[in-house]
Amino acid sequence: MRRSIIDIRDLSPSEIMELIGTSEDIIANPAKYAHKCEGKKLGTLFFEPSTRTRMSFEAAMYELGGHVITMAGAGSSSAAKGESVADTAKTVSCYTDIIAMRHPKEGAAFVAAKNASVPVINAGDGGHSHPTQTLADLLTIYREKGHFDNLTVGLCGDLKFGRTVHSLIEAMSRYTGVKFVLISPEELKVPGYVKKEVLQEKGIPYEQTTDLETVLPTLDILYMTRIQKERFFNEEDYLRLKDSYVLTPEKLVNAKEDLVIMHPLPRVNEISVKVDEDKRACYFKQVLNGKYMRMALILKLLKEAGTI
Amino acid sequence: MNIDSIQNGIVIDHITAGNAMRIYELLELDKLEAAVAIIKNATSNKMGKKDIIKIDAAIDVNLDVIGFVDPDATINVIRDGKLFEKKKIDMPETIINVVKCKNPRCITSCEQELDHVFKLTDRKKKIYRCIYCETKANI
C-alpha cells in the first residue's frame, strides 16, 4: 500500500511510538540500517528555500544506504515553466521510490500525494503542516523526558503563523495531563480554531500570556519560535514584532533544572548564543533527532509500500 | 403578498431568513430563463421568519448546495400544479466546486485546474474545511 504523510495526524500515537522505537534503534545500531535502502532513491522537491530540512532528508537517505535525486529550487524547475504540482509529482514518481516535498502553498503536498505513485512526505506546505519537524520535536521530548504525559509545555513567539507550533499542540494534546502555556505578542496569538478545535474540544488546560519571564519557572518544555518574515504581507508589522522575545541565561535563572529548551531553527536572535552552553539547550539535539525520525519514517513508508 | 402558483417546478421552502440570496447565487439561478421568485422574510409559524424560492421550471437543483447553505430547508417538486414529491435535505459530506477557498496561501489559489473541495468536519457546528489547506468554508 502506498501511503503518504501530509500531517502529523496521519500517524497514530502508537505509530509515533513505533517511529521513536526505530529511531532509538538506529541511534544504538547505525550499522544495522546502513544498507536498508540500497538501490532506492529519494526525490527531494523543494519549491522554497530550505537548508536543514532538505539536508536532513538527504542525510537520512544516505545513512540508510539509498540515493537522493534533488531539484534545486522552483526557479530552476519545470514549475517555473508553469507545470502543475500534480504533473511534477507524477513525473518524479517515475524516477524515485519516495518523495519529500516542500512547497510555499498550503495543501501542495496533499495534491502531490494524490497524484504520485510513490509515498510522499510533506516537508512543509506553507503555514499549514510540517510533520517531520513535529516528529523531531517528539523524539527530543521523549529522549529528554522519557515520557509525554503530565508535561507543562510553553510555546513562545510566533504562535499564529508557526506551523510547527500548531502541529506540536495537536500531537502533544493526545497525551494525558499535558498543559500548554502560550506565550506571544497579542498579534501573534494561537489562531482561534486551534484553541477551539484542539484545546477546548479535548478539555486541555492552557494559559495565554505575553510575559515569558513570569511563566518560565512553571515549564517543563520551552519551545521558542522565530518570528517568520516570510509569513508577513506587511514589513512594518514584522519589524515591530521581531524582537518580542529573546531568551538569555539571565532569564533562565529561575527556570527548572530539567527544563528542555527547544527551537525548530533557524533562529535569528530569539535565543542568545550564550544559552547554547546551558545543558538545558536541546535545539541542536533536535536537529539530529530530526534526521533519525526521517530515517525511521522513510523506512516505514517504503516497507508499507513493499519497496523494501 | 401573492406570487403566482407554479405548474411545473420547484419550491425551496423553510429557508432560514436571509439565506435565500446565497442559495440563489450558488445554484446560479440568475442564469435561468424561467421565472424565479425570491420571497424574503415571509411569516412562518414554525420559524417566525423564513425565505422561499420558487422556480417555475422542472430543473434538477443541486441538493448539496442547499444542504451546505441551509440543511433545514425543504424541497417541494410541483407537477401539474400539485405537490409531486417532498425531498429531504441532508448536509453533504463533501462539496465540490460550490464555493472557492478564500485562503490566498492555498494551492487552489495558483493551480486553476484543481477542484475546490470542502469536507464536512463538524456536523453539529456545520463546519466545512478545504481538503487542501483546511481553511473553513464561507457559508
mmCIF file of N, CA and C in Angstrom, chain A residues 99-176:
data_model
loop_
_atom_site.group_PDB
_atom_site.id
_atom_site.type_symbol
_atom_site.label_atom_id
_atom_site.label_comp_id
_atom_site.label_asym_id
_atom_site.label_seq_id
_atom_site.Cartn_x
_atom_site.Cartn_y
_atom_site.Cartn_z
ATOM 1 N N ILE A 99 9.193 10.459 -2.160
ATOM 2 C CA ILE A 99 9.389 11.898 -2.410
ATOM 3 C C ILE A 99 9.257 12.664 -1.096
ATOM 4 N N ALA A 100 10.158 13.621 -0.869
ATOM 5 C CA ALA A 100 9.977 14.585 0.229
ATOM 6 C C ALA A 100 9.769 15.936 -0.449
ATOM 7 N N MET A 101 8.691 16.623 -0.095
ATOM 8 C CA MET A 101 8.374 17.854 -0.813
ATOM 9 C C MET A 101 8.068 19.032 0.097
ATOM 10 N N ARG A 102 8.676 20.155 -0.233
ATOM 11 C CA ARG A 102 8.317 21.419 0.436
ATOM 12 C C ARG A 102 7.791 22.380 -0.618
ATOM 13 N N HIS A 103 6.720 23.086 -0.264
ATOM 14 C CA HIS A 103 6.095 23.997 -1.227
ATOM 15 C C HIS A 103 5.508 25.171 -0.453
ATOM 16 N N PRO A 104 5.563 26.386 -1.011
ATOM 17 C CA PRO A 104 5.027 27.524 -0.252
ATOM 18 C C PRO A 104 3.502 27.520 -0.121
ATOM 19 N N LYS A 105 2.812 26.796 -0.980
ATOM 20 C CA LYS A 105 1.344 26.819 -0.934
ATOM 21 C C LYS A 105 0.785 25.706 -0.035
ATOM 22 N N GLU A 106 -0.208 26.062 0.752
ATOM 23 C CA GLU A 106 -0.807 25.100 1.689
ATOM 24 C C GLU A 106 -1.635 24.076 0.918
ATOM 25 N N GLY A 107 -1.394 22.822 1.196
ATOM 26 C CA GLY A 107 -2.128 21.757 0.515
ATOM 27 C C GLY A 107 -1.383 21.193 -0.685
ATOM 28 N N ALA A 108 -0.217 21.777 -1.017
ATOM 29 C CA ALA A 108 0.533 21.306 -2.187
ATOM 30 C C ALA A 108 0.973 19.845 -2.009
ATOM 31 N N ALA A 109 1.382 19.482 -0.797
ATOM 32 C CA ALA A 109 1.842 18.106 -0.562
ATOM 33 C C ALA A 109 0.678 17.121 -0.709
ATOM 34 N N PHE A 110 -0.511 17.560 -0.326
ATOM 35 C CA PHE A 110 -1.711 16.722 -0.475
ATOM 36 C C PHE A 110 -1.965 16.445 -1.956
ATOM 37 N N VAL A 111 -1.833 17.487 -2.784
ATOM 38 C CA VAL A 111 -2.031 17.335 -4.229
ATOM 39 C C VAL A 111 -0.967 16.392 -4.785
ATOM 40 N N ALA A 112 0.271 16.550 -4.334
ATOM 41 C CA ALA A 112 1.355 15.684 -4.804
ATOM 42 C C ALA A 112 1.068 14.229 -4.415
ATOM 43 N N ALA A 113 0.650 14.014 -3.180
ATOM 44 C CA ALA A 113 0.389 12.655 -2.694
ATOM 45 C C ALA A 113 -0.744 11.991 -3.477
ATOM 46 N N LYS A 114 -1.740 12.784 -3.855
ATOM 47 C CA LYS A 114 -2.873 12.249 -4.619
ATOM 48 C C LYS A 114 -2.441 11.785 -6.004
ATOM 49 N N ASN A 115 -1.406 12.408 -6.523
ATOM 50 C CA ASN A 115 -1.014 12.141 -7.903
ATOM 51 C C ASN A 115 0.243 11.293 -8.067
ATOM 52 N N ALA A 116 1.055 11.222 -7.017
ATOM 53 C CA ALA A 116 2.294 10.451 -7.121
ATOM 54 C C ALA A 116 1.983 8.953 -7.035
ATOM 55 N N SER A 117 2.847 8.138 -7.621
ATOM 56 C CA SER A 117 2.652 6.692 -7.480
ATOM 57 C C SER A 117 3.603 6.123 -6.428
ATOM 58 N N VAL A 118 4.334 7.007 -5.749
ATOM 59 C CA VAL A 118 5.222 6.593 -4.649
ATOM 60 C C VAL A 118 4.827 7.397 -3.400
ATOM 61 N N PRO A 119 5.252 6.970 -2.201
ATOM 62 C CA PRO A 119 4.891 7.733 -0.997
ATOM 63 C C PRO A 119 5.450 9.159 -1.035
ATOM 64 N N VAL A 120 4.667 10.094 -0.515
ATOM 65 C CA VAL A 120 5.102 11.491 -0.434
ATOM 66 C C VAL A 120 5.160 11.888 1.041
ATOM 67 N N ILE A 121 6.245 12.520 1.437
ATOM 68 C CA ILE A 121 6.346 13.069 2.794
ATOM 69 C C ILE A 121 6.299 14.578 2.667
ATOM 70 N N ASN A 122 5.394 15.196 3.399
ATOM 71 C CA ASN A 122 5.289 16.649 3.399
ATOM 72 C C ASN A 122 6.453 17.219 4.219
ATOM 73 N N ALA A 123 7.309 17.979 3.534
ATOM 74 C CA ALA A 123 8.443 18.595 4.241
ATOM 75 C C ALA A 123 8.134 20.066 4.520
ATOM 76 N N GLY A 124 6.844 20.381 4.583
ATOM 77 C CA GLY A 124 6.397 21.753 4.865
ATOM 78 C C GLY A 124 5.600 22.301 3.709
ATOM 79 N N ASP A 125 4.312 22.625 3.960
ATOM 80 C CA ASP A 125 3.493 23.263 2.911
ATOM 81 C C ASP A 125 2.972 24.595 3.443
ATOM 82 N N GLY A 126 3.732 25.642 3.179
ATOM 83 C CA GLY A 126 3.374 26.988 3.640
ATOM 84 C C GLY A 126 3.232 26.998 5.149
ATOM 85 N N GLY A 127 2.191 27.638 5.635
ATOM 86 C CA GLY A 127 1.984 27.711 7.077
ATOM 87 C C GLY A 127 1.149 26.558 7.600
ATOM 88 N N HIS A 128 0.938 25.543 6.782
ATOM 89 C CA HIS A 128 -0.031 24.509 7.123
ATOM 90 C C HIS A 128 0.555 23.399 7.998
ATOM 91 N N SER A 129 1.373 22.527 7.429
ATOM 92 C CA SER A 129 1.884 21.369 8.188
ATOM 93 C C SER A 129 3.362 21.108 7.914
ATOM 94 N N HIS A 130 3.995 20.523 8.904
ATOM 95 C CA HIS A 130 5.410 20.152 8.754
ATOM 96 C C HIS A 130 5.625 18.946 9.673
ATOM 97 N N PRO A 131 5.042 17.791 9.286
ATOM 98 C CA PRO A 131 5.005 16.660 10.218
ATOM 99 C C PRO A 131 6.364 16.132 10.668
ATOM 100 N N THR A 132 7.383 16.195 9.800
ATOM 101 C CA THR A 132 8.666 15.618 10.240
ATOM 102 C C THR A 132 9.362 16.509 11.272
ATOM 103 N N GLN A 133 9.042 17.806 11.267
ATOM 104 C CA GLN A 133 9.565 18.664 12.337
ATOM 105 C C GLN A 133 8.924 18.240 13.661
ATOM 106 N N THR A 134 7.626 17.960 13.607
ATOM 107 C CA THR A 134 6.932 17.528 14.828
ATOM 108 C C THR A 134 7.493 16.188 15.310
ATOM 109 N N LEU A 135 7.824 15.312 14.380
ATOM 110 C CA LEU A 135 8.424 14.035 14.784
ATOM 111 C C LEU A 135 9.768 14.276 15.472
ATOM 112 N N ALA A 136 10.548 15.227 14.934
ATOM 113 C CA ALA A 136 11.830 15.578 15.571
ATOM 114 C C ALA A 136 11.581 16.126 16.978
ATOM 115 N N ASP A 137 10.555 16.969 17.106
ATOM 116 C CA ASP A 137 10.217 17.556 18.406
ATOM 117 C C ASP A 137 9.808 16.463 19.402
ATOM 118 N N LEU A 138 8.998 15.526 18.919
ATOM 119 C CA LEU A 138 8.501 14.476 19.818
ATOM 120 C C LEU A 138 9.642 13.558 20.268
ATOM 121 N N LEU A 139 10.535 13.218 19.340
ATOM 122 C CA LEU A 139 11.659 12.361 19.735
ATOM 123 C C LEU A 139 12.531 13.087 20.767
ATOM 124 N N THR A 140 12.705 14.387 20.577
ATOM 125 C CA THR A 140 13.530 15.165 21.516
ATOM 126 C C THR A 140 12.883 15.164 22.902
ATOM 127 N N ILE A 141 11.580 15.431 22.951
ATOM 128 C CA ILE A 141 10.893 15.431 24.244
ATOM 129 C C ILE A 141 11.010 14.047 24.892
ATOM 130 N N TYR A 142 10.799 13.018 24.076
ATOM 131 C CA TYR A 142 10.826 11.654 24.621
ATOM 132 C C TYR A 142 12.217 11.271 25.134
ATOM 133 N N ARG A 143 13.235 11.637 24.367
ATOM 134 C CA ARG A 143 14.599 11.281 24.789
ATOM 135 C C ARG A 143 15.042 12.070 26.022
ATOM 136 N N GLU A 144 14.556 13.295 26.139
ATOM 137 C CA GLU A 144 14.967 14.122 27.286
ATOM 138 C C GLU A 144 14.142 13.807 28.528
ATOM 139 N N LYS A 145 12.840 13.540 28.333
ATOM 140 C CA LYS A 145 11.941 13.366 29.480
ATOM 141 C C LYS A 145 11.587 11.904 29.755
ATOM 142 N N GLY A 146 11.659 11.078 28.722
ATOM 143 C CA GLY A 146 11.317 9.657 28.897
ATOM 144 C C GLY A 146 9.831 9.363 28.802
ATOM 145 N N HIS A 147 9.013 10.397 28.611
ATOM 146 C CA HIS A 147 7.553 10.220 28.509
ATOM 147 C C HIS A 147 6.936 11.498 27.942
ATOM 148 N N PHE A 148 5.636 11.423 27.622
ATOM 149 C CA PHE A 148 4.933 12.608 27.118
ATOM 150 C C PHE A 148 3.871 13.116 28.100
ATOM 151 N N ASP A 149 3.529 12.284 29.078
ATOM 152 C CA ASP A 149 2.413 12.639 29.965
ATOM 153 C C ASP A 149 2.823 13.671 31.022
ATOM 154 N N ASN A 150 1.808 14.414 31.493
ATOM 155 C CA ASN A 150 1.963 15.344 32.618
ATOM 156 C C ASN A 150 3.074 16.383 32.442
ATOM 157 N N LEU A 151 3.203 16.896 31.238
ATOM 158 C CA LEU A 151 4.219 17.923 30.997
ATOM 159 C C LEU A 151 3.554 19.288 30.800
ATOM 160 N N THR A 152 4.196 20.337 31.295
ATOM 161 C CA THR A 152 3.744 21.695 31.022
ATOM 162 C C THR A 152 4.605 22.233 29.886
ATOM 163 N N VAL A 153 3.945 22.461 28.742
ATOM 164 C CA VAL A 153 4.665 22.824 27.520
ATOM 165 C C VAL A 153 4.442 24.307 27.229
ATOM 166 N N GLY A 154 5.511 25.083 27.245
ATOM 167 C CA GLY A 154 5.430 26.507 26.908
ATOM 168 C C GLY A 154 5.824 26.713 25.467
ATOM 169 N N LEU A 155 4.981 27.424 24.723
ATOM 170 C CA LEU A 155 5.290 27.724 23.323
ATOM 171 C C LEU A 155 5.403 29.235 23.225
ATOM 172 N N CYS A 156 6.503 29.721 22.656
ATOM 173 C CA CYS A 156 6.785 31.154 22.741
ATOM 174 C C CYS A 156 7.181 31.749 21.389
ATOM 175 N N GLY A 157 6.587 32.893 21.064
ATOM 176 C CA GLY A 157 6.975 33.624 19.847
ATOM 177 C C GLY A 157 5.822 33.762 18.892
ATOM 178 N N ASP A 158 6.043 33.317 17.662
ATOM 179 C CA ASP A 158 5.006 33.415 16.632
ATOM 180 C C ASP A 158 4.111 32.187 16.711
ATOM 181 N N LEU A 159 3.021 32.318 17.424
ATOM 182 C CA LEU A 159 2.123 31.174 17.582
ATOM 183 C C LEU A 159 0.990 31.225 16.559
ATOM 184 N N LYS A 160 0.975 32.309 15.760
ATOM 185 C CA LYS A 160 -0.087 32.454 14.767
ATOM 186 C C LYS A 160 0.287 31.746 13.468
ATOM 187 N N PHE A 161 1.450 32.103 12.926
ATOM 188 C CA PHE A 161 1.868 31.542 11.641
ATOM 189 C C PHE A 161 2.763 30.314 11.818
ATOM 190 N N GLY A 162 3.230 30.062 13.041
ATOM 191 C CA GLY A 162 4.185 28.978 13.261
ATOM 192 C C GLY A 162 3.532 27.614 13.121
ATOM 193 N N ARG A 163 3.771 26.977 11.960
ATOM 194 C CA ARG A 163 3.132 25.682 11.701
ATOM 195 C C ARG A 163 3.637 24.610 12.654
ATOM 196 N N THR A 164 4.896 24.727 13.089
ATOM 197 C CA THR A 164 5.447 23.704 13.972
ATOM 198 C C THR A 164 4.719 23.748 15.320
ATOM 199 N N VAL A 165 4.301 24.955 15.699
ATOM 200 C CA VAL A 165 3.591 25.128 16.967
ATOM 201 C C VAL A 165 2.231 24.429 16.912
ATOM 202 N N HIS A 166 1.491 24.671 15.825
ATOM 203 C CA HIS A 166 0.154 24.065 15.711
ATOM 204 C C HIS A 166 0.245 22.541 15.701
ATOM 205 N N SER A 167 1.236 22.025 14.958
ATOM 206 C CA SER A 167 1.387 20.565 14.876
ATOM 207 C C SER A 167 1.797 19.977 16.226
ATOM 208 N N LEU A 168 2.658 20.694 16.943
ATOM 209 C CA LEU A 168 3.107 20.179 18.237
ATOM 210 C C LEU A 168 1.952 20.188 19.251
ATOM 211 N N ILE A 169 1.126 21.230 19.209
ATOM 212 C CA ILE A 169 -0.046 21.275 20.095
ATOM 213 C C ILE A 169 -0.958 20.088 19.777
ATOM 214 N N GLU A 170 -1.182 19.884 18.485
ATOM 215 C CA GLU A 170 -2.037 18.780 18.022
ATOM 216 C C GLU A 170 -1.472 17.433 18.530
ATOM 217 N N ALA A 171 -0.175 17.246 18.352
ATOM 218 C CA ALA A 171 0.443 15.968 18.718
ATOM 219 C C ALA A 171 0.486 15.774 20.228
ATOM 220 N N MET A 172 0.871 16.798 20.970
ATOM 221 C CA MET A 172 1.002 16.652 22.432
ATOM 222 C C MET A 172 -0.360 16.570 23.125
ATOM 223 N N SER A 173 -1.397 17.112 22.459
ATOM 224 C CA SER A 173 -2.724 17.095 23.085
ATOM 225 C C SER A 173 -3.308 15.685 23.150
ATOM 226 N N ARG A 174 -2.628 14.723 22.536
ATOM 227 C CA ARG A 174 -3.118 13.336 22.586
ATOM 228 C C ARG A 174 -2.687 12.637 23.878
ATOM 229 N N TYR A 175 -1.796 13.266 24.638
ATOM 230 C CA TYR A 175 -1.275 12.606 25.842
ATOM 231 C C TYR A 175 -1.945 13.175 27.097
ATOM 232 N N THR A 176 -1.970 12.368 28.152
ATOM 233 C CA THR A 176 -2.719 12.793 29.340
ATOM 234 C C THR A 176 -1.907 13.733 30.229
#
